[in-house]
């Protein structure tokens, strides 16, 4: 059973709230004023610990996505073999995505927010029409590794454990397959032009695909490739550059037109780990991303280090240390602030210019497994192993 609890604050209570007393309030009832929140007659400053919505689920919540059109809807998937589409303003669940056979580990809205794709660990993929709340398409494949919508068409891509990438037109189901190298396809992303995709594999290779022709235009392998499985991918705004991360502890910068590796980034001085096991135990790269407003990139490591690198000189500018391994990072759309979520259950905002932490948001009782920011970076939606999804209202002195 999904639980959404609304608790009214006692209007006579005033003063500072501790984290322990604050996070129990499931829905914050109050009006925004300046950089604080007025709740009843009591003035409560909640810039660091402001949980607006708290949804409780029957099991761990593995993934979350916001609708790109309005950022007003979220979809979460989890251990109870279901996904839920809900409003971020009040936590109301609009519909449940049922019929899955295993934990739902991939959820995402299409480019126009009209469709939601949900995928489970058994390989069952379903697509739902948001307006009608109905399932419009489903397909069962092998073990599913990742899902990705085309940036400007109702086309869904899925990476498989056998290395193949499937591509469907939804809801018609017309299908094309990008043949893999026979090892796991671990990550994938369609480039902004909508004509190419970059896919990473378990053997450390990276392939750039022409989606129309169905062939690989570039294969980055051997010395140029990674020495272990890829874990993450990101591209810059125009798709000319791709960042790849791997269990070998390195991130690589690739020119998508030429397939050339332009740089290697590592907090260990650029040396790859001797073995995949060593990398997995220490400093696997878990997430990467490009800053939109400055020539900076961010690389998040399982060791808890967030590396901020200068894209031009490829110099490590800042090491932002976390108390536990980092799971995911996301740059704000129009600033040099990068947000992270980590295994200690916190969301943190970092100023990449100075390397200092801007703010920290807590409330989860277990690791955060996924999070996403809205377009204005005024809100973070988190998914956690504590069976909860939360909406945090992000406050900064400069906003």
PDB file of N, CA, C and O in Angstrom, residues 5 8 35 43 71 74 108 119 179 216 228 232 244 252-253 268-269 287-288 297 299 306 319 380 384 394 397:
ATOM      1  N   UNK A   5       1.062  10.818   3.766  1.00  0.00           N
ATOM      2  CA  UNK A   5       0.518  11.351   5.009  1.00  0.00           C
ATOM      3  C   UNK A   5       0.660  12.858   5.042  1.00  0.00           C
ATOM      4  O   UNK A   5       1.700  13.411   4.699  1.00  0.00           O
ATOM      5  N   UNK A   8      -0.521  18.541   9.789  1.00  0.00           N
ATOM      6  CA  UNK A   8      -0.536  19.983  10.007  1.00  0.00           C
ATOM      7  C   UNK A   8       0.357  20.326  11.180  1.00  0.00           C
ATOM      8  O   UNK A   8       0.298  19.693  12.238  1.00  0.00           O
ATOM      9  N   UNK A  35      13.568  33.507   1.593  1.00  0.00           N
ATOM     10  CA  UNK A  35      14.334  32.276   1.589  1.00  0.00           C
ATOM     11  C   UNK A  35      13.915  31.327   2.684  1.00  0.00           C
ATOM     12  O   UNK A  35      14.617  30.405   3.008  1.00  0.00           O
ATOM     13  N   UNK A  43       7.996  31.128  12.470  1.00  0.00           N
ATOM     14  CA  UNK A  43       8.951  31.336  11.388  1.00  0.00           C
ATOM     15  C   UNK A  43      10.012  30.250  11.464  1.00  0.00           C
ATOM     16  O   UNK A  43      10.793  30.192  12.408  1.00  0.00           O
ATOM     17  N   UNK A  71       7.556  19.338 -15.729  1.00  0.00           N
ATOM     18  CA  UNK A  71       8.197  19.008 -14.448  1.00  0.00           C
ATOM     19  C   UNK A  71       7.198  18.901 -13.304  1.00  0.00           C
ATOM     20  O   UNK A  71       7.553  19.021 -12.134  1.00  0.00           O
ATOM     21  N   UNK A  74       6.043  13.044 -11.591  1.00  0.00           N
ATOM     22  CA  UNK A  74       7.181  12.159 -11.381  1.00  0.00           C
ATOM     23  C   UNK A  74       6.718  10.728 -11.594  1.00  0.00           C
ATOM     24  O   UNK A  74       5.540  10.403 -11.410  1.00  0.00           O
ATOM     25  N   UNK A 108      10.951   6.297 -17.261  1.00  0.00           N
ATOM     26  CA  UNK A 108      11.228   7.598 -17.855  1.00  0.00           C
ATOM     27  C   UNK A 108      10.096   8.046 -18.762  1.00  0.00           C
ATOM     28  O   UNK A 108       9.416   7.230 -19.399  1.00  0.00           O
ATOM     29  N   UNK A 119      10.453  -0.438 -17.114  1.00  0.00           N
ATOM     30  CA  UNK A 119      11.127  -1.701 -17.409  1.00  0.00           C
ATOM     31  C   UNK A 119      11.538  -2.410 -16.143  1.00  0.00           C
ATOM     32  O   UNK A 119      11.960  -1.763 -15.175  1.00  0.00           O
ATOM     33  N   UNK A 179      23.264  -4.614 -33.361  1.00  0.00           N
ATOM     34  CA  UNK A 179      23.936  -5.845 -32.927  1.00  0.00           C
ATOM     35  C   UNK A 179      25.166  -5.533 -32.073  1.00  0.00           C
ATOM     36  O   UNK A 179      26.059  -4.802 -32.480  1.00  0.00           O
ATOM     37  N   UNK A 216      27.661   0.807 -36.641  1.00  0.00           N
ATOM     38  CA  UNK A 216      28.562   1.540 -35.757  1.00  0.00           C
ATOM     39  C   UNK A 216      29.525   2.371 -36.593  1.00  0.00           C
ATOM     40  O   UNK A 216      30.268   1.834 -37.423  1.00  0.00           O
ATOM     41  N   UNK A 228      37.666  -1.740 -18.070  1.00  0.00           N
ATOM     42  CA  UNK A 228      36.601  -2.425 -17.336  1.00  0.00           C
ATOM     43  C   UNK A 228      35.260  -1.977 -17.866  1.00  0.00           C
ATOM     44  O   UNK A 228      35.169  -1.127 -18.767  1.00  0.00           O
ATOM     45  N   UNK A 232      28.535   4.603 -16.936  1.00  0.00           N
ATOM     46  CA  UNK A 232      27.727   5.804 -17.167  1.00  0.00           C
ATOM     47  C   UNK A 232      28.203   6.544 -18.408  1.00  0.00           C
ATOM     48  O   UNK A 232      29.350   6.382 -18.861  1.00  0.00           O
ATOM     49  N   UNK A 244      32.504   9.281 -20.750  1.00  0.00           N
ATOM     50  CA  UNK A 244      32.213   7.908 -20.354  1.00  0.00           C
ATOM     51  C   UNK A 244      32.878   7.619 -19.013  1.00  0.00           C
ATOM     52  O   UNK A 244      33.970   8.116 -18.737  1.00  0.00           O
ATOM     53  N   UNK A 252      36.500   9.194 -19.665  1.00  0.00           N
ATOM     54  CA  UNK A 252      37.146   9.545 -20.935  1.00  0.00           C
ATOM     55  C   UNK A 252      36.265  10.505 -21.720  1.00  0.00           C
ATOM     56  O   UNK A 252      35.038  10.382 -21.729  1.00  0.00           O
ATOM     57  N   UNK A 253      36.919  11.466 -22.357  1.00  0.00           N
ATOM     58  CA  UNK A 253      36.249  12.459 -23.196  1.00  0.00           C
ATOM     59  C   UNK A 253      36.434  12.077 -24.652  1.00  0.00           C
ATOM     60  O   UNK A 253      37.565  11.908 -25.118  1.00  0.00           O
ATOM     61  N   UNK A 268      43.240   9.462  -9.500  1.00  0.00           N
ATOM     62  CA  UNK A 268      44.449   8.696  -9.212  1.00  0.00           C
ATOM     63  C   UNK A 268      45.560   8.984 -10.225  1.00  0.00           C
ATOM     64  O   UNK A 268      46.475   8.203 -10.394  1.00  0.00           O
ATOM     65  N   UNK A 269      45.406  10.089 -10.946  1.00  0.00           N
ATOM     66  CA  UNK A 269      46.461  10.486 -11.863  1.00  0.00           C
ATOM     67  C   UNK A 269      46.355   9.865 -13.238  1.00  0.00           C
ATOM     68  O   UNK A 269      47.323   9.849 -13.990  1.00  0.00           O
ATOM     69  N   UNK A 287      29.055   8.322 -12.063  1.00  0.00           N
ATOM     70  CA  UNK A 287      28.243   9.302 -12.785  1.00  0.00           C
ATOM     71  C   UNK A 287      29.152  10.390 -13.340  1.00  0.00           C
ATOM     72  O   UNK A 287      30.176  10.723 -12.728  1.00  0.00           O
ATOM     73  N   UNK A 288      28.784  10.939 -14.496  1.00  0.00           N
ATOM     74  CA  UNK A 288      29.558  12.001 -15.140  1.00  0.00           C
ATOM     75  C   UNK A 288      28.606  13.038 -15.710  1.00  0.00           C
ATOM     76  O   UNK A 288      27.423  12.749 -15.943  1.00  0.00           O
ATOM     77  N   UNK A 297      33.632  19.827 -16.222  1.00  0.00           N
ATOM     78  CA  UNK A 297      32.948  18.547 -16.147  1.00  0.00           C
ATOM     79  C   UNK A 297      33.030  18.045 -14.712  1.00  0.00           C
ATOM     80  O   UNK A 297      33.904  18.453 -13.951  1.00  0.00           O
ATOM     81  N   UNK A 299      32.933  14.413 -12.307  1.00  0.00           N
ATOM     82  CA  UNK A 299      33.060  12.961 -12.285  1.00  0.00           C
ATOM     83  C   UNK A 299      32.848  12.502 -10.849  1.00  0.00           C
ATOM     84  O   UNK A 299      33.544  12.956  -9.931  1.00  0.00           O
ATOM     85  N   UNK A 306      33.943  13.740  -5.512  1.00  0.00           N
ATOM     86  CA  UNK A 306      33.415  14.402  -6.700  1.00  0.00           C
ATOM     87  C   UNK A 306      34.546  15.230  -7.285  1.00  0.00           C
ATOM     88  O   UNK A 306      35.030  16.171  -6.653  1.00  0.00           O
ATOM     89  N   UNK A 319      38.388  18.703  -5.523  1.00  0.00           N
ATOM     90  CA  UNK A 319      37.942  17.398  -5.029  1.00  0.00           C
ATOM     91  C   UNK A 319      36.956  17.646  -3.903  1.00  0.00           C
ATOM     92  O   UNK A 319      37.350  18.161  -2.849  1.00  0.00           O
ATOM     93  N   UNK A 380      14.335  18.831  -5.867  1.00  0.00           N
ATOM     94  CA  UNK A 380      14.980  17.544  -6.122  1.00  0.00           C
ATOM     95  C   UNK A 380      14.020  16.436  -5.718  1.00  0.00           C
ATOM     96  O   UNK A 380      13.407  16.500  -4.651  1.00  0.00           O
ATOM     97  N   UNK A 384      14.870   6.031  -2.720  1.00  0.00           N
ATOM     98  CA  UNK A 384      15.770   5.505  -1.695  1.00  0.00           C
ATOM     99  C   UNK A 384      15.461   4.065  -1.313  1.00  0.00           C
ATOM    100  O   UNK A 384      14.339   3.576  -1.495  1.00  0.00           O
ATOM    101  N   UNK A 394      14.642  23.103  -2.834  1.00  0.00           N
ATOM    102  CA  UNK A 394      16.033  23.544  -2.739  1.00  0.00           C
ATOM    103  C   UNK A 394      16.097  25.054  -2.603  1.00  0.00           C
ATOM    104  O   UNK A 394      15.592  25.781  -3.441  1.00  0.00           O
ATOM    105  N   UNK A 397      20.974  30.992  -1.131  1.00  0.00           N
ATOM    106  CA  UNK A 397      20.977  32.431  -0.812  1.00  0.00           C
ATOM    107  C   UNK A 397      20.834  33.314  -2.041  1.00  0.00           C
ATOM    108  O   UNK A 397      20.317  34.423  -1.944  1.00  0.00           O
TER     109      UNK A 397
END
